[in-house]
Structure formats: structure tokens, C-alpha cells
Amino acid sequence: MSVFEIIRFAIRGLFTNRLRTALTTLGIMIGVASVIILLAVGNGSSKAIQASLDRLGTNSLQVRSGGGGFGPRARASASSQKPLTILDTVALADKTQAPDIKQVAPIVSTNGTCVVGANTSTPSTFYGTWPAYYEASNTSIQKGSYFTNDDVTNARRVALIGQTTATALFGTSNPIGQTMRCSGIEFTVIGLTSVKGASGFQDGDSLVLIPITTMENTITGNQALSSILVEATKSTTTTAAQSELTTILDARHGITGRKTADFSVFNQASLLTTASTSSQTFTTLLGMVAAISLLVGGIGITNIMLVTVIERTREIGIRKAIGAPKAAILTQFLIEATILSLLGGALGVVAGLIGSHFTIAGTKPVIVPASVFLAFGVSILIGVFFGGYPASRAASLRPIEALRYE
Amino acid sequence: MAQAEAVDSVVDKQPVIEVRDAVKRYGVGDASIFALDGVSLTIEAGEYVAIMGPSGSGKSTLMNILGALDIMTSGKYFLDGIEISSMDENHLSIVRGRKIGFIFQSFNLIPRTTALANVELPMAYQGIKPKERRARAMVALDVVGLGDRINHEPTELSGGQQQRVAVARALATRPALLLADEPTGALDSKSTADLLDLFDQINAAGRTVVVITHEDDVAHRAKRIIRMRDGKIISDKLNEERVA
Ligand SMILES: Nc1ncnc2c1ncn2[C@@H]1O[C@H](COP(=O)(O)OP(=O)(O)OP(=O)(O)O)[C@@H](O)[C@H]1O
Ligand SMILES: [Mg+2]
């Protein structure tokens, strides 16, 4: 008897038991589709968190003066503290000692008010820095141009401003090329930064950036840096970059233990870790729900298969009594189970892929390719096992036992 | 003419069936019973045998062993000179398919499958080409008088018609041996008479027929009557009426 013939028998078997076929297929389909969709939702939400963190600049570190402590004790040791300097900044840019640091930008921060005619604005961020700052802080411009290293070297009085500041000072007119007076000094606006949005309580677009040399020469005088912005080579090397910069600054400031440290490091990556851990937990939870639905689907299949096993065992008995070899019977029932689970699995994948196009619970699902293969594979295993196992047991019986089976 | 082809004769000088000291025991220890308790039996090719006896005497047990559906506890069984009692399942399935046609009291047709497909099934397992087996199935269904109902499923047929499908299924493979365990048990007298006429025809064409029955008029159509009791053969006689 040819395999082709046995496949025909299997297909005929599926058609003669339509309800069973439909229910089993449906069970597998729901299981597979829910695994794919639920995991896609979990993945989508963690992708969304990742994306918003990326926008913040996750591979940047900020070094600030002062130890980790707060209050009187931190103040008491203030006299022994060394400030952060440009030399510290230059030391951190050393590629051999700090291979995981991409670039470094010094920041001198001040509070000042800018005036244009009758309009005034007090930017929440008023920094003197140099061009490495743009990339390290994810700052780009929507209009005009950046100030350059040349502007820094010559301490030119040029400024980049954020959208909020621009609107407050210049209204709807184009700020590029116009002048403004900040802390009594006149600056030419050469660039308007792209909108960043608010992060926390701060308006990221209430911003004035000027060359660090200009800031020191005209506004703050030669003084210590407020902070140093450090950009790691990748988001995954942030931790390594942090330990490198700590080693370098410890050596330069003569620090022996963390308690006496006169600087502290703020790490965006640790924020990322926390956020992605919680989104992973979420995904795991959804994955468990999905696995349970696959299991329930599997139990449904098993149930249907077992309910029909009495009828099928009798049928197998009849087939054996009229001369069917065990192999033919086994192959037929295995093919039946395989077709069922392939069909159910394929429909489930289609349903899952379609379902993942809709926004679910405010999340745009992103399909995890592995989940498609996993769900499909597991459904086929379940189908073939629970379809094939009772059949193989029945096929091993002597015909008379199979015929008497109840 | 078609009928002659369907019941094409297989006449053989060897005994078709030879059973020596067949024992079938169910259970163990004190609780065990001997469904067959040392049965020896020889049936020549072309014989028409009826097996009778009270309920529980071991008729069905014997028949299942003759049909290679069951195995015995001890003893030997030769079918067409081949020892069956020592064969494994895979070889037995071939023997069942090629040599034996079995007719059950409860028909045992495959549910939700047409009469034609049911009759074709054993030939399919033997590897007979679809065209040929279709033709043979049609002829066999014609022989049993169901030529016009080949596409009916078992539930759409009467008990007598279902049994005739089962007979057609048993005949279509042209077995040397036709075994029937109370084939008329579920049939009315008209269907019974039709079926017995069919058996006469089949036997007349040279096939060996063994029938279990409780009914005297069924038994009296056979040429030899074997009576059983408590797992033993208690009498084995030729039927004077039929063997003239
Ligand atoms: N599977 C089994 N397990 C245990 N005992 C069995 C089994 N099958 C048959 N028997 C016993 O074997 C004995 C013979 O049974 P068998 O079916 O051969 O009787 P029978 O002559 O066909 O009876 P009936 O005319 O009622 O069909 C009985 O006593 C029966 O109880
Ligand atoms: Mg019986």
C-alpha cells in the first residue's frame, strides 16, 4: 500500500469526522495565535520603553562635583574637595585609559535671564560647553547651524537656543541671526535646537547653549566645571565607561574610597536597566499567559482525541481484522494528526500575524519571530503526540482486543 | 458471469484448516477458565461447516483464532499448510488480508464510509490498484445484491444490507476461507434466507465456509455440523440432508 494512498485515507478520515477536525483545528489555532499576539504585545511595550530611553541618550554619563552623600557631612568635607576641571575632561578623553568612552563635554552651568526688547526668558538650562555635547546629549538643530570648535577657541558670542526660549524671546519670527542679551552679554543666535520635549520636571526646550570659553570669559569667570558629560561608545559599554572614568578621576583627585569621593556619576543606563527589567517581567508574564493558553488548547485537543479514541480503536480493530498492517494504520493516524496540527498551527500563525497589526492596550505589538516558530512547533508536537499516541496504542492491540475496546 | 468471476474457485488438495490441541485460557490461577480446552480440528478445502453449541462453549473463541484475530494459549494452527500460531502481528495482518474473509455478528463496517469504500478497504491494504479494486468491489456488491446502493453509508442501510456489505467485503479479496460468527444473529428471516443462499453460492464455487450459529435451520444448510461444549468438541458429523 503506497504512502500516497495512506495520505488519502488520512484526508478522508479528517473529512468524515468534520466536527472533530474543526474543533481540534480551532483549539490549536487559538493557542498559537494567542502566544504570538501576547508575546508581540509584551515585546512591543518593551521596544517602546527602549525607544523612549534611546531618545534620552542612554549611553551618556554625567559626572558632578560632590560625593554621594548629602547634608552636613557632605558639606563638612567640602574644603578638601577638588573641583572638576577642563584637565579632568581632557584626561577622560584619553582613548588608552578609557577605551569605552567615545567623547567628553565639559559643562559650566549658570542662571541667567535673556532679554530681547521687552521679551525676557530665564532658560532652565544655560550651559557653556563644546561641540562634543551635541551628540552626548542627543541634541540636534532644526534650523541654523551648530557652534564649532573654532567658535570655542575664539570665544565667540554665539548661542544655540531651544524652541521654548526662541518663542519667548522672538515670538514667531525666525531667531537665526538675531541678537539677544543674556546676563548682560550680547549673543548672536546661530541655531535653533530640535524639540526634545519634557523629561521629568524639566522643559528640555528651555535652553541656551554657548561656547564654554565665552561663558568663562564673560559671565562666570574662570571657575570649576559644573559637570562633565561623558558619552560611552555603546549603550552596552556604559558600565565599563563608568568604571574607567571613576578610576581616572580617583587617581587625579587622590580618592582612595568611595566615601571620600568628591564627585559622583549619574548613569542613564541604570535607568534603562530598571525600565527594561520591568518590561521584561511584563513580557514574561504575558508569555506565561500565552503558554497557559497554548496548554489549554493542547488539553482541548487531547480531550477531543481521547473522546474519539473508543470509536477510533474499534475502527482500528476493524481495519486490522481485514488485513491492515500496523505500519499503515500508524502512518494514517499520524498523518491525520499532523495535518490537523499543521492546519491549526498555520491558521494560528495567520491569525496571530493579523492580530498583531492592531494596537492592543495602547501598545503597538512587535512580533517576536521566535514565538511564531515556538508556538507553531509546540502545537505540532502536541497534536502529533496526542493524536498519534492513542492510535499507536490501538494499533499495537490484537484485532480482537481493539474490537472489544470500551 | 460476473458472479462466477467474483467467487472464483480456489480448490486445494491440502486441508485448509488444521488445528491441533488448541487451548485458550483466560485469567490466571483458580479464577482461570478454559474457553478452549484441547480442540483438534481439520477442515478440508471446499467444506461448508457449521459450529453449534450453548452460549459460552467457546465457539467465538475458536472462530477468532481461526480468523487469526486472536492467539491461543497453546496448540498449533496451520492455515493452507502454513503455521499461523507462531507468526508475529505483521505477518498475521497479511494472512488476514489474503486468506481469510471474516464476517461478524455486529457487521463491523467502518462508520461514515460508503459501502463501496468499505468493500475496497481490504484490497487497498493488500496493495491492489484502485481501478482493479473498484471493479472487484462493484462485482462483489452486485453479487450480494447491493449494486444500486454502493454509495450508501452504513447508517443508511438496513441490518441485512449492512451484513451483505460485510459479506461483499469478505468476498472481494477472494479468500480461501470465509468465517462467519453468527452472521444472521441480527437479521430477520428474509435477510437470513438471502444470506444463506449467498453462502451456498460461495461454497458451490469451491470456497471453504465456516459458520457459527445458534439456529438449526442455518446449521442445516451446512454439510458438516460440529457441536461444542465447555471448550471441547462433543460431536462432529456430516449433515445427511445435504451430503447426498
Ligand atoms: N476476553 C475474555 N476474557 C475472559 N473470558 C472470556 C473472554 N472472552 C471469552 N471469555 C470466556 O470464554 C468462554 C467462551 O466464550 P465464547 O465467546 O467463545 O463463547 P461462545 O460459544 O461464542 O458463546 P456465545 O454463543 O454466547 O457467543 C466464556 O466462558 C467466556 O466467558
Ligand atoms: Mg460467540
PDB file of N, CA, C and O and ligand atoms in Angstrom, chain B residues 59-60 181-182 212, ligand 2:
ATOM      1  N   LYS B  59     -17.264 -21.130  21.004  1.00  0.00           N
ATOM      2  CA  LYS B  59     -17.378 -21.037  19.549  1.00  0.00           C
ATOM      3  C   LYS B  59     -16.666 -19.798  19.004  1.00  0.00           C
ATOM      4  O   LYS B  59     -15.853 -19.887  18.083  1.00  0.00           O
ATOM      5  N   SER B  60     -16.994 -18.657  19.613  1.00  0.00           N
ATOM      6  CA  SER B  60     -16.391 -17.416  19.114  1.00  0.00           C
ATOM      7  C   SER B  60     -14.889 -17.420  19.335  1.00  0.00           C
ATOM      8  O   SER B  60     -14.119 -16.951  18.494  1.00  0.00           O
ATOM      9  N   ASP B 181     -19.230 -15.429  12.187  1.00  0.00           N
ATOM     10  CA  ASP B 181     -19.634 -15.646  13.584  1.00  0.00           C
ATOM     11  C   ASP B 181     -21.049 -15.106  13.776  1.00  0.00           C
ATOM     12  O   ASP B 181     -21.260 -13.907  13.861  1.00  0.00           O
ATOM     13  N   GLU B 182     -22.003 -16.020  13.828  1.00  0.00           N
ATOM     14  CA  GLU B 182     -23.413 -15.663  13.945  1.00  0.00           C
ATOM     15  C   GLU B 182     -23.805 -14.538  12.997  1.00  0.00           C
ATOM     16  O   GLU B 182     -24.289 -13.492  13.419  1.00  0.00           O
ATOM     17  N   ILE B 212     -20.726 -19.977  12.511  1.00  0.00           N
ATOM     18  CA  ILE B 212     -21.212 -20.248  13.858  1.00  0.00           C
ATOM     19  C   ILE B 212     -22.682 -19.866  13.896  1.00  0.00           C
ATOM     20  O   ILE B 212     -23.061 -18.818  13.369  1.00  0.00           O
TER      21      ILE B 212
HETATM   22 MG    MG C   2     -19.980 -16.101  20.387  1.00  0.00          MG
END
